[in-house]
Coordinates of C-alpha atoms in Angstrom, one line a residue:
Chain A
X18 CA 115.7 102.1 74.0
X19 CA 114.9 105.7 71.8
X20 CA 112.6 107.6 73.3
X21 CA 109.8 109.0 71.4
X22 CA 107.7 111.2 72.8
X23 CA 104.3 110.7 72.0
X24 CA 103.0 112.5 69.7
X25 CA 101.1 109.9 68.7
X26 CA 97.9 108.4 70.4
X27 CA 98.6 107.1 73.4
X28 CA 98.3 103.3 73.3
X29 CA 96.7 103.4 76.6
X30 CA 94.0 106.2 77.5
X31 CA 92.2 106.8 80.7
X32 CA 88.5 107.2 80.8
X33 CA 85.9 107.1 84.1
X34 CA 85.7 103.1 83.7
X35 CA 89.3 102.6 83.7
X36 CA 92.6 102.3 81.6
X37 CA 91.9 101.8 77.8
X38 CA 93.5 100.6 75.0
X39 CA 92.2 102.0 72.0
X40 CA 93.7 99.8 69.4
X41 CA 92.9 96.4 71.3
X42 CA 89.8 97.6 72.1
X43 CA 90.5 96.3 75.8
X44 CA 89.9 97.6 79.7
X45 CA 92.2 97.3 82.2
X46 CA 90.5 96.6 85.4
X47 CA 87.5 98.2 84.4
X48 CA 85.0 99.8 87.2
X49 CA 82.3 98.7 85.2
X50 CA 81.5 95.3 82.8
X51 CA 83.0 95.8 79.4
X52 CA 83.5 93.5 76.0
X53 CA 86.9 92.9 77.1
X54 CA 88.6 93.1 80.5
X55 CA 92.3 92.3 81.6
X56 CA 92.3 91.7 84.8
X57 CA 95.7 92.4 86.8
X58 CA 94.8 90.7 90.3
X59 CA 91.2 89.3 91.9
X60 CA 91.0 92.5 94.7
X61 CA 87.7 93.5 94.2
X62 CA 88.4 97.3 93.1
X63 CA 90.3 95.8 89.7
X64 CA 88.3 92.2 89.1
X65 CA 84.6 93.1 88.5
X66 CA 81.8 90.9 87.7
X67 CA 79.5 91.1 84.3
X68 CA 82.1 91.6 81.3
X69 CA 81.4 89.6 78.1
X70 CA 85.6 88.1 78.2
X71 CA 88.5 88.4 80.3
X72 CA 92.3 88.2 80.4
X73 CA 94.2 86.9 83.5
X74 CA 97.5 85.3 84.6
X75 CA 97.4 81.6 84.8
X76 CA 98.1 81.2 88.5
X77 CA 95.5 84.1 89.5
X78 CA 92.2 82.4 87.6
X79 CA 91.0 80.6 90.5
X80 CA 91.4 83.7 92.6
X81 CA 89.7 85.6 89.5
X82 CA 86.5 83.7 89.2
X83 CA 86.4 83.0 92.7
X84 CA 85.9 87.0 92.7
X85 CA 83.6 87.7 89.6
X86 CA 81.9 83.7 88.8
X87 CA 82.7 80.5 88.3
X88 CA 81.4 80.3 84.8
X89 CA 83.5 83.8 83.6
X90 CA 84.3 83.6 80.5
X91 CA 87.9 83.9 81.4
X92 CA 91.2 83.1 78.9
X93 CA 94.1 82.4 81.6
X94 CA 97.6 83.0 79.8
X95 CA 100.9 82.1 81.7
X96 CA 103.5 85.4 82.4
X97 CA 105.8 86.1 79.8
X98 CA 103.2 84.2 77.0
X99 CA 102.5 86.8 74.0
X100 CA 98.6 87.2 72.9
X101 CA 96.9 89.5 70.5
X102 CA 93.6 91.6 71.7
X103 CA 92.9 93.3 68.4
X104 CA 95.6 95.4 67.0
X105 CA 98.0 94.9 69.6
X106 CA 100.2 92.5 70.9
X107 CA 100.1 91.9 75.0
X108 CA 101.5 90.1 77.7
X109 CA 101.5 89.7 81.2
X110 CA 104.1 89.9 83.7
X111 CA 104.8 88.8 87.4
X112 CA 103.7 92.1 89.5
X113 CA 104.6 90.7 93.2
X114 CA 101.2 91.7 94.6
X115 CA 99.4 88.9 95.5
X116 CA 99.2 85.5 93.8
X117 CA 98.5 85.9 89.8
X118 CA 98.9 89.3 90.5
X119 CA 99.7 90.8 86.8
X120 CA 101.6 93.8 84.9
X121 CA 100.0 94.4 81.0
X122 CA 102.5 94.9 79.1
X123 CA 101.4 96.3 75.3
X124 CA 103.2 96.9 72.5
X125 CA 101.8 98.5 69.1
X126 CA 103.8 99.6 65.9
X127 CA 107.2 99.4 67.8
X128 CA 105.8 101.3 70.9
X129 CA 105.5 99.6 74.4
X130 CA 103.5 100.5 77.1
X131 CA 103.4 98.6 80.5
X132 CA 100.4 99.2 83.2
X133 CA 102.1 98.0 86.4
X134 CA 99.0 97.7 87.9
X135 CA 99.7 97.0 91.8
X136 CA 103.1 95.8 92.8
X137 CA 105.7 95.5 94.9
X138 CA 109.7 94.6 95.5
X139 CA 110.3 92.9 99.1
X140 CA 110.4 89.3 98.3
X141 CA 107.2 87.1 99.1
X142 CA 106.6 83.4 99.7
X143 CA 103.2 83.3 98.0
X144 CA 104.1 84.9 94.3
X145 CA 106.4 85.4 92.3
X146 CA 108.8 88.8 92.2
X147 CA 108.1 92.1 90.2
X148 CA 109.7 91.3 86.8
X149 CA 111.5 94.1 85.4
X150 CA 109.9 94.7 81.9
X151 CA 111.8 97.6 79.6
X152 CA 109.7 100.1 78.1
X153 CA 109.2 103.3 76.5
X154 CA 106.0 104.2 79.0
X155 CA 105.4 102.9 82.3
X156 CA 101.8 103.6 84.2
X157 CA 102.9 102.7 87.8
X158 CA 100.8 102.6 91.2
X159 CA 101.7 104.8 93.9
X160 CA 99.8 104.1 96.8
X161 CA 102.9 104.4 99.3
X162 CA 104.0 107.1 97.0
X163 CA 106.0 109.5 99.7
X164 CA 109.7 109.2 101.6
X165 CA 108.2 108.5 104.6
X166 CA 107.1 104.8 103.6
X167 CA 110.3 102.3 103.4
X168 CA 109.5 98.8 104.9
X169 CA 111.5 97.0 107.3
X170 CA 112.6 93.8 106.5
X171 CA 109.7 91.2 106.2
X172 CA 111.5 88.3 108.9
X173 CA 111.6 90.4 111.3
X174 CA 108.2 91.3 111.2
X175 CA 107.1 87.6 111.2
X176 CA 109.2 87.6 114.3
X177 CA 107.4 90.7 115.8
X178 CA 103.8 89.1 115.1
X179 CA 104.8 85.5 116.6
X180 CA 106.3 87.4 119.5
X181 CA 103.4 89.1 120.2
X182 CA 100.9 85.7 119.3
X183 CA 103.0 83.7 122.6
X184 CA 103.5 86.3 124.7
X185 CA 99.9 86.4 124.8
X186 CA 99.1 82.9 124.7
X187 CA 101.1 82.4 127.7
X188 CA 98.8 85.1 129.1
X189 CA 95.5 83.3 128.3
X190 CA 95.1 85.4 125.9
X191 CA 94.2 85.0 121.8
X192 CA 95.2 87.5 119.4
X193 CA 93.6 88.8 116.7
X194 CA 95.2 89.9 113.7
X195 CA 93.6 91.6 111.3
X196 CA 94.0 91.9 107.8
X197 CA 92.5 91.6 104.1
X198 CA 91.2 88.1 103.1
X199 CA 93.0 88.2 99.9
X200 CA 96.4 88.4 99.5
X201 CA 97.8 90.0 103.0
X202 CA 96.5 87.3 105.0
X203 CA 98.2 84.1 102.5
X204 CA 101.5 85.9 102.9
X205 CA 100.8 86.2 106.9
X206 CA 100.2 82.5 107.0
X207 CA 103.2 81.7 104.5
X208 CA 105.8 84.0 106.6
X209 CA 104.6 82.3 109.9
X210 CA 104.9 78.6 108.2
X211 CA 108.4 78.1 109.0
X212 CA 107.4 79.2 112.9
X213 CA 105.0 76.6 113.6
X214 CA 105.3 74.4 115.6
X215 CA 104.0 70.6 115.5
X216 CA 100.3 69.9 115.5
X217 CA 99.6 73.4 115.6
X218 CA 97.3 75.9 113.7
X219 CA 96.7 79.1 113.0
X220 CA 92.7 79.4 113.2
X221 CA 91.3 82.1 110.1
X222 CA 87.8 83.1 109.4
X223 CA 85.8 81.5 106.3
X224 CA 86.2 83.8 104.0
X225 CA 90.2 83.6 104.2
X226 CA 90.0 80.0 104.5
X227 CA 88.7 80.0 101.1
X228 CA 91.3 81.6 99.4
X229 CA 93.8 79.9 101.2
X230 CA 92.8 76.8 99.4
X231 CA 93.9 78.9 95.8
X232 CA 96.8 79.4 97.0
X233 CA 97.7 75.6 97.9
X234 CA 96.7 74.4 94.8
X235 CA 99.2 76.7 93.5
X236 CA 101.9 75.2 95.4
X237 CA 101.9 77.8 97.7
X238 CA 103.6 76.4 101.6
X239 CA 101.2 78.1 104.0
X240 CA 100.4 77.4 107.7
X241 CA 98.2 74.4 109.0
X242 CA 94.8 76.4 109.6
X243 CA 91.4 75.7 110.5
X244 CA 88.4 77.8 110.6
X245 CA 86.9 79.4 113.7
X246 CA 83.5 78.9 112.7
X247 CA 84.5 75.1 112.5
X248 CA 85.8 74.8 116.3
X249 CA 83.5 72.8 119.0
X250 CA 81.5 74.8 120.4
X251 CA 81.4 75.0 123.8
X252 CA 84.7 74.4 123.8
X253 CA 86.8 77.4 124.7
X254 CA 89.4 78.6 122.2
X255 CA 93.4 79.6 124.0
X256 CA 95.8 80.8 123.2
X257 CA 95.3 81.1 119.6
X258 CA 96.5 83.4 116.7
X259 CA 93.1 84.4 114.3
X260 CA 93.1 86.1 111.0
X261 CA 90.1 87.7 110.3
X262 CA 89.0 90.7 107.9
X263 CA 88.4 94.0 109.6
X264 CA 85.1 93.5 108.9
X265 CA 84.2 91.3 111.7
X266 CA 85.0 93.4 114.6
X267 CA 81.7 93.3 116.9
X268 CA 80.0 90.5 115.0
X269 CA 79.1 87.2 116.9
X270 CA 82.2 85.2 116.0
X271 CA 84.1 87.8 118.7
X272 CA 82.4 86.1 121.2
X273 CA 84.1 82.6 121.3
X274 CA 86.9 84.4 121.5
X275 CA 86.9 84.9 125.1
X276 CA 90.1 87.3 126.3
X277 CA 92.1 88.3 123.2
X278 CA 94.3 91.3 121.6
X279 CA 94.1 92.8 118.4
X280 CA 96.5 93.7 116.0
X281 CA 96.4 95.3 112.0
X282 CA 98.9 94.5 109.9
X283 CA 99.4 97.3 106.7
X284 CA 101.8 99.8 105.5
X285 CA 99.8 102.7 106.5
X286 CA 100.8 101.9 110.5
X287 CA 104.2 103.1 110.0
X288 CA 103.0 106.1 110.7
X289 CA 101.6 107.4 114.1
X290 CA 98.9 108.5 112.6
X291 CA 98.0 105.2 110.9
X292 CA 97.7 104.0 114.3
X293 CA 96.0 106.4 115.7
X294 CA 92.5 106.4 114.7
X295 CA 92.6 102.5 114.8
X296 CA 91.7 100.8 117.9
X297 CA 94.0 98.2 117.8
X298 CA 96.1 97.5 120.4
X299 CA 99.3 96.6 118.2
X300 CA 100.4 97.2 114.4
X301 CA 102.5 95.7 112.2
X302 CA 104.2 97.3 108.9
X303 CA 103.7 94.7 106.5
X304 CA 102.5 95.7 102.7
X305 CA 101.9 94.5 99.5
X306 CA 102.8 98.0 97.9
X307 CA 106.1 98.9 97.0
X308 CA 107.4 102.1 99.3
X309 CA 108.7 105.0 97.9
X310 CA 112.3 103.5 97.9
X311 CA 110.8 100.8 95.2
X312 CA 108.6 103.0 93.6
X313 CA 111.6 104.8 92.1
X314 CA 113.7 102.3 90.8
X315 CA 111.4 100.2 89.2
X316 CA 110.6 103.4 87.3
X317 CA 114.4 103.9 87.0
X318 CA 114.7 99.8 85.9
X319 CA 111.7 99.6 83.2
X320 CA 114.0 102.3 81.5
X321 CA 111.0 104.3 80.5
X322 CA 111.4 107.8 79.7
X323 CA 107.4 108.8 79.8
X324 CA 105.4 107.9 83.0
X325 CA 101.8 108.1 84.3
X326 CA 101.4 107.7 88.2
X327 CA 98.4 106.6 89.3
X328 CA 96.4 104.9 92.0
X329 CA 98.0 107.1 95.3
X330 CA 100.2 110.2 95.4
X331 CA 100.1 110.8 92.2
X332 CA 101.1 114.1 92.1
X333 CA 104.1 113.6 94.3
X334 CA 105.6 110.9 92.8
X335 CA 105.0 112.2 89.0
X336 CA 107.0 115.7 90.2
X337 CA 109.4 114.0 91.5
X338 CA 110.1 112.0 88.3
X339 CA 109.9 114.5 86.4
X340 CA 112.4 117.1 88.8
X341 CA 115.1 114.7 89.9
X342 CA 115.1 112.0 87.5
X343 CA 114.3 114.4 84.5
X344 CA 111.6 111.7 83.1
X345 CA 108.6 113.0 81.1
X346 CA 106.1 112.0 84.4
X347 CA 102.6 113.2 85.2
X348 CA 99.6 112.0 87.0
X349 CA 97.3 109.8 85.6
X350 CA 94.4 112.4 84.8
X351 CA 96.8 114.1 82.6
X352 CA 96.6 110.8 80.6
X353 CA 94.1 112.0 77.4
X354 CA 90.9 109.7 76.2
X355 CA 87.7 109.2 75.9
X356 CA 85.7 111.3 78.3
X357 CA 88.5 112.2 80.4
X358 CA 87.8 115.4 82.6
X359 CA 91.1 116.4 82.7
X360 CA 93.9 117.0 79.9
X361 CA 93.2 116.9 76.2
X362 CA 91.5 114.1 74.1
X363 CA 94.0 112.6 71.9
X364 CA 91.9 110.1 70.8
Chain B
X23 CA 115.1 103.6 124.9
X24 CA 113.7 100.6 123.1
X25 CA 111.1 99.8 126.3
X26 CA 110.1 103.2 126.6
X27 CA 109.4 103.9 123.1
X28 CA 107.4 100.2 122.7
X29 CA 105.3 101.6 125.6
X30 CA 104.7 105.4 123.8
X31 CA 103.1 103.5 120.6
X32 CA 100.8 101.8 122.9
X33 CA 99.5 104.4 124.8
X34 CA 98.9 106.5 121.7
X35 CA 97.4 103.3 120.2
X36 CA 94.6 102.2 122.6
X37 CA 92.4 105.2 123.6
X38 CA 90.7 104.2 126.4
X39 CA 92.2 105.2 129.9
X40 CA 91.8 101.9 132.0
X41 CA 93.5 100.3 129.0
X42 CA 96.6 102.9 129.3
X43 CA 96.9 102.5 133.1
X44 CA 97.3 99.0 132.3
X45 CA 100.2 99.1 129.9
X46 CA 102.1 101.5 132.0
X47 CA 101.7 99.6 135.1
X48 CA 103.4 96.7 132.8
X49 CA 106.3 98.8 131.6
X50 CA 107.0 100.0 135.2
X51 CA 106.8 96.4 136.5
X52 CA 109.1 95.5 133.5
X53 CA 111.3 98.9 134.2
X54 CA 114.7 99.9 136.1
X55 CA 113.6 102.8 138.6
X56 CA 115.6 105.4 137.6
X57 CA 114.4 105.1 133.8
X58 CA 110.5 104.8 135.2
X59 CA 111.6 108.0 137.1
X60 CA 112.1 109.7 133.5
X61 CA 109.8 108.3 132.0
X62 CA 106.4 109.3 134.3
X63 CA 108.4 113.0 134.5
X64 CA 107.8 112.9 130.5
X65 CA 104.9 111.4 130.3
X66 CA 103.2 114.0 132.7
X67 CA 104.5 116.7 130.3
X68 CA 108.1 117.1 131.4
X69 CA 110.3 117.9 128.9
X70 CA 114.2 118.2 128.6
X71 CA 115.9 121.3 127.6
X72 CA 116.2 122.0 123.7
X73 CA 119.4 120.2 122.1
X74 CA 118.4 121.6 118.8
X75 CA 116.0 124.3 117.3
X76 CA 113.4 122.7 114.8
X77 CA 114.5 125.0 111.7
X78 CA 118.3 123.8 112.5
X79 CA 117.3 120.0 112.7
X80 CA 115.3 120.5 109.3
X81 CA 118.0 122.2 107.4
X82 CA 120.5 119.2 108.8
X83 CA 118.1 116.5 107.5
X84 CA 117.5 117.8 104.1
X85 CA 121.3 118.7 103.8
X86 CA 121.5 114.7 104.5
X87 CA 119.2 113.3 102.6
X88 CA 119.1 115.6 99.6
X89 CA 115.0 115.5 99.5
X90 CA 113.9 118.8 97.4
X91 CA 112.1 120.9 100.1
X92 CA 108.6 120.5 98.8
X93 CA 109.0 117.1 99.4
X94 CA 110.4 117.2 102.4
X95 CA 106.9 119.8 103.3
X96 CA 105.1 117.3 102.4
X97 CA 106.0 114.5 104.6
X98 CA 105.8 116.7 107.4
X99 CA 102.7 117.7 106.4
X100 CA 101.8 113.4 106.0
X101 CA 103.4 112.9 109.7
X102 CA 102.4 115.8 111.3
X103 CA 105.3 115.9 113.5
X104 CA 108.9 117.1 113.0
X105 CA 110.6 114.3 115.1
X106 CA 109.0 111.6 113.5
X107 CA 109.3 113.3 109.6
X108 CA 113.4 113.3 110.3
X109 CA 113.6 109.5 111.9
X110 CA 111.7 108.1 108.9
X111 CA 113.3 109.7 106.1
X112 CA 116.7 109.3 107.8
X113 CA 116.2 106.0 107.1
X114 CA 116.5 106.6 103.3
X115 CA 119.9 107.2 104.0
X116 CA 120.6 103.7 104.8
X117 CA 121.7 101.7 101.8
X118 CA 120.7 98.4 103.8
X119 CA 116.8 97.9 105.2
X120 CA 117.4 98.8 108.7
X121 CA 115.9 96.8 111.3
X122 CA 113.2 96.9 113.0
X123 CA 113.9 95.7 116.8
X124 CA 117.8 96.8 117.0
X125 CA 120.1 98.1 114.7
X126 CA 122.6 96.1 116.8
X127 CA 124.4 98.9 117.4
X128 CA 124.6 100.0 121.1
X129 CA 123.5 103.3 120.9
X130 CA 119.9 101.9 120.4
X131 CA 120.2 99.6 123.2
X132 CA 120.8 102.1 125.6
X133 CA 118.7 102.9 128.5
X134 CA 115.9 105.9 128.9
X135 CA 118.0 107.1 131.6
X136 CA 121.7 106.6 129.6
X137 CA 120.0 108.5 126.6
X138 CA 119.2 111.4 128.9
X139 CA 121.5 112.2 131.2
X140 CA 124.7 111.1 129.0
X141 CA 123.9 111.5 125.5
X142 CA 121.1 113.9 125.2
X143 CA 122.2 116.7 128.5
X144 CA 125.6 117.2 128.5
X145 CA 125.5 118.2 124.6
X146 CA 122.3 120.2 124.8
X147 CA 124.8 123.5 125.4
X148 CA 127.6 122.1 122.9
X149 CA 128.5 124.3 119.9
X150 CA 126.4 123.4 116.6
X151 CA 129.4 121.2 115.4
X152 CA 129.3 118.5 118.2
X153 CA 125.5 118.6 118.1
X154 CA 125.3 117.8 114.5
X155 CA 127.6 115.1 114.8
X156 CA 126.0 113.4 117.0
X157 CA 122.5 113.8 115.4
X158 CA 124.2 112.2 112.4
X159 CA 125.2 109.6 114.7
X160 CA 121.8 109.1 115.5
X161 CA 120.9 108.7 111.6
X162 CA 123.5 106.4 111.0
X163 CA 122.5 103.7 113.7
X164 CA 119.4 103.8 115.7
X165 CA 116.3 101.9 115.0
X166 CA 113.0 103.4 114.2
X167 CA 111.0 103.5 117.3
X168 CA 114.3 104.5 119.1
X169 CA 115.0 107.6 116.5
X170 CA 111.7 109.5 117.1
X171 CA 111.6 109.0 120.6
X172 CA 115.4 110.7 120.3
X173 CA 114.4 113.2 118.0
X174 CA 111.6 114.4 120.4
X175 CA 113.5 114.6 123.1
X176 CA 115.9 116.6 121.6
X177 CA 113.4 119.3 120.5
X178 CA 112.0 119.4 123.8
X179 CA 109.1 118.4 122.4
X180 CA 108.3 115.0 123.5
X181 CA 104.5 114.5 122.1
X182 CA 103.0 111.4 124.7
X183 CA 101.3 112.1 127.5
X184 CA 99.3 110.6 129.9
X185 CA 96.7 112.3 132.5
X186 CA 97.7 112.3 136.1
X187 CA 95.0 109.8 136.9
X188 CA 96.7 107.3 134.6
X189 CA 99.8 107.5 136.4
X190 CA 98.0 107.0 139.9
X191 CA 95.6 104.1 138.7
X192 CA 98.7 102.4 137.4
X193 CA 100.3 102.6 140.7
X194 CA 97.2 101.2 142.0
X195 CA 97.6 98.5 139.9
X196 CA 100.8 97.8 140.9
X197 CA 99.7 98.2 144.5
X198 CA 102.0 96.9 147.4
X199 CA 105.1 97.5 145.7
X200 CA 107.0 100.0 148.1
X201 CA 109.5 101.0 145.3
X202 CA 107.2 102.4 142.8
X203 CA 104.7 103.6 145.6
X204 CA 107.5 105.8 146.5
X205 CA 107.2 107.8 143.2
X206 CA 104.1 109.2 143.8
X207 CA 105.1 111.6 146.6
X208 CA 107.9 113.1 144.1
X209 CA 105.7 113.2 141.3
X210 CA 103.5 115.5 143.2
X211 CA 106.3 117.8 143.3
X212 CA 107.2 118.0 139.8
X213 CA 105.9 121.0 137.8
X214 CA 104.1 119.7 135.0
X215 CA 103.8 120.2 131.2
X216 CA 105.9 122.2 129.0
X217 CA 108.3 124.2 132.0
X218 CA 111.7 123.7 130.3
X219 CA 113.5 122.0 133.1
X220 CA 117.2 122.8 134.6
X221 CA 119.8 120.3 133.5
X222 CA 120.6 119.5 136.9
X223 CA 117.4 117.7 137.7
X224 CA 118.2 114.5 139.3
X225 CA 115.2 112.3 139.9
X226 CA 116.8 110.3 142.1
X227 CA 113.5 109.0 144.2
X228 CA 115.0 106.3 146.0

């Protein structure tokens, strides 16, 4: 693909509610309620409530209005269909985040732009890969955006969490593993399907149990589950595994838990320092990021030659770009707009 | 190696101290004598003679791995330790994921003991040529968790440690066992933290 620099507007600007694309006249993921919101996946800091329309992929809507309102006004396209929002033409492709989890990809008087929004690599039972989509400017994440993140391989995790679930069960002992409602805790119960043995479940809290039912109807193979709050009471719970949010720690629920471990399952505990100020008395790497190793060549793959970072190191991973790979790469507040504090309006 | 370095992540993991004396009363339960020997002697702040000088270590790694040097800063800065900067980017090395329990290969299946006194000693005086062959060894095969433990041996600096009154409450917890009882008397004739020890140490308790 030529590479032209832009000299032009950028089709995408940043400004303090979010990406924007001038000539649709769209958000992506806006902070705020707008006319017209694409959403890239249901985690709360990208799907907000109170916009007039949205944009989503098909398989993510339950998700989506599960997060923002059952009556959004929300238009569900499947990956890979073309739309028009104004001026431009958009589509959105598989990002390998969570379930319905979405790049934008835009394209405007023979220029294309794709927002990556969040993504990853490492394959994943609950969603679709990362599709590669060629462009002339890629805005990518970069939360994991440093050589010290590179994931080990997702089985072996699985393996490492069920080892840890018997041991302790054999102990009298139930473990809790704790992790985000949405999107972490589907893949959990998808990469421990295959390990389950018959009649058994793995017991979550309400609020997962919720979104688990999205994901089923979606065709997604998760584990048998049931929700504490649903147990007998009186009736001790053993030997269990229980996926909660972190948010429960030293609420009520704990208490029918009688003797149990804990555990966090996230990218950042590959570092000691990421287990460190957790009390937890395991970790687990397991992310729906790409590490740095990803991060790179999907830039390299989407053959884009101009690149925002955003969303993470930004810096880093921009300089980087830019030094070894030669690309055109800078941070996303270098990105011009509407009321943007930093770098020039090119609006 | 693996053991030990299971039972360093959860003692820097849990901060409470009953909690501590517990997991290393399991690992000696679960432990050959000799490499518990080593291990308490580390834990209480024992460290082995230097094998390599940090700014040698740092010029190997990014000579390896190619990472501009104000990268390289910056993970150190992320980590906040040397040993564990050079085991993780190491791994970028690798063109296949390595794994996460064993690399399979039987350098990482070695014990604490086999690490020190036949690996890690009997180089530490070598000429810069062997060492750095055999920290690219380390690179090419070991797991993870088994690479920083390595790496902090080898600068002398290993990090974990553990207040006396851990060790003794953990041998309280393991109470009646005359093998492990027989530590204590030794350990109370160890100098502690940060002397740089003579390679002839033996701990040989028993």
């Amino acid at each position: 693909m030529a590479y032209r620099k832009s000299a032009l507007s950028p089709l995408i600007t940043q400004t303090p509610e979010g990406l924007y694309c001038p000539a649709g006249g769209f958000y992506i993921d806006p902070s705020r309620s707008v006319e017209i919101a694409i959403v890239t996946h249901a985690h709360s800091d990208h799907a907000r409530r109170g916009s007039r329309k949205y944009f989503c992929a098909a398989s993510g809507e339950g998700l989506l209005r599960e997060r923002i309102g059952k009556f959004a006004n929300i238009e569900a396209v499947p990956f890979g269909k073309k739309f028009k929002v104004g001026a431009v033409g958009v589509s959105l492709h598989s990002a390998g985040h969570i379930l319905g989890s979405a790049q934008v990809r835009i394209e405007h008087e023979g220029r294309v732009w794709v927002a990556s929004g969040d993504y990853k690599r490492d394959e994943d039972p609950t969603c679709p890969p990362f599709e590669i989509v060629p462009c002339d400017t890629f805005i990518t994440e970069a939360t994991f955006g440093l050589p010290v993140y590179r994931w080990p391989r997702i089985p072996e995790v699985a393996l490492q969490i069920e080892s840890w679930w018997r041991d302790n069960a054999a102990r009298g002992m139930n473990s809790v593993l704790y992790c985000y409602s949405l999107g972490k805790a589907q893949r959990l119960l998808a990469e421990l399907a295959p390990r389950m043995r018959p009649g058994e479940r793995i017991l979550v809290h309400d609020t997962v149990e919720v979104l688990n039912h999205h994901y089923r109807e979606q065709g997604v193979a998760l584990a048998p589950t049931e929700c504490v709050s649903s147990q007998q009471k009186g009736v001790a719970i053993q030997g269990s595994l229980i996926l909660a949010p972190p948010g429960i720690q030293g609420t009520p629920l704990m208490n029918r838990l009688g003797k149990f471990e804990t555990a966090f399952a996230s990218g950042w505990m590959r570092l000691r320092r990421g287990r460190f100020s957790r009390r937890y008395d395991r970790s687990f790497v397991l992310s729906d990021h790409a590490d740095w190793p990803s991060l790179v060549r999907t830039v390299r793959e989407t053959g884009a030659r101009e690149v925002y970072v955003m969303h993470g190191s930004n810096e880093t991973l921009a300089r980087y770009l830019r030094e070894e790979l030669g690309l055109d790469a800078q941070p996303i507040d270098k990105l011009g707009g509407r009321q943007s504090v930093a770098g020039g309006d090119h609006g | 190696m693996k053991l030990f370095s299971q039972l360093c992540q959860q003692l820097e993991s849990v901060p409470f101290t009953h909690s501590k004396a517990e997991i290393l009363a399991n690992y000696l339960r679960a432990t050959a004598q000799v490499d518990a020997s080593w291990a308490l002697y580390l834990l209480l702040g024992g460290q082995l003679a230097r094998l390599v000088d940090p700014a040698t270590l740092e010029k190997w790694i990014l000579d390896e791995t190619k990472l501009p040097e104000w990268l390289w800063q910056e993970c150190r800065e992320k980590t906040g330790d040397l040993a564990e900067s050079v085991a993780l980017v190491a791994e970028l090395t690798r063109a296949e994921t390595p794994t996460l329990f064993t690399s399979g290969h039987e350098s990482d299946e070695l014990s604490l003991r086999a690490w020190i006194e036949e690996r890690l000693q009997p180089i530490a005086r070598q000429v810069d040529s062997v060492r750095h062959k055999a920290v690219h060894e380390w690179w090419r095969t070991l797991s993870l968790d088994v690479a920083w433990a390595v790496h902090a041996l080898a600068l002398g600096r290993f990090p974990v440690h553990v207040p006396k009154r851990v060790v003794d409450d953990a041998l309280r917890i393991l109470g009646g066992e005359p093998e492990v009882l027989g530590l204590t008397a030794r350990l109370d004739a160890l100098p502690l933290a940060g002397a740089q020890k003579p390679l002839s140490l033996q701990l040989d308790l028993f």
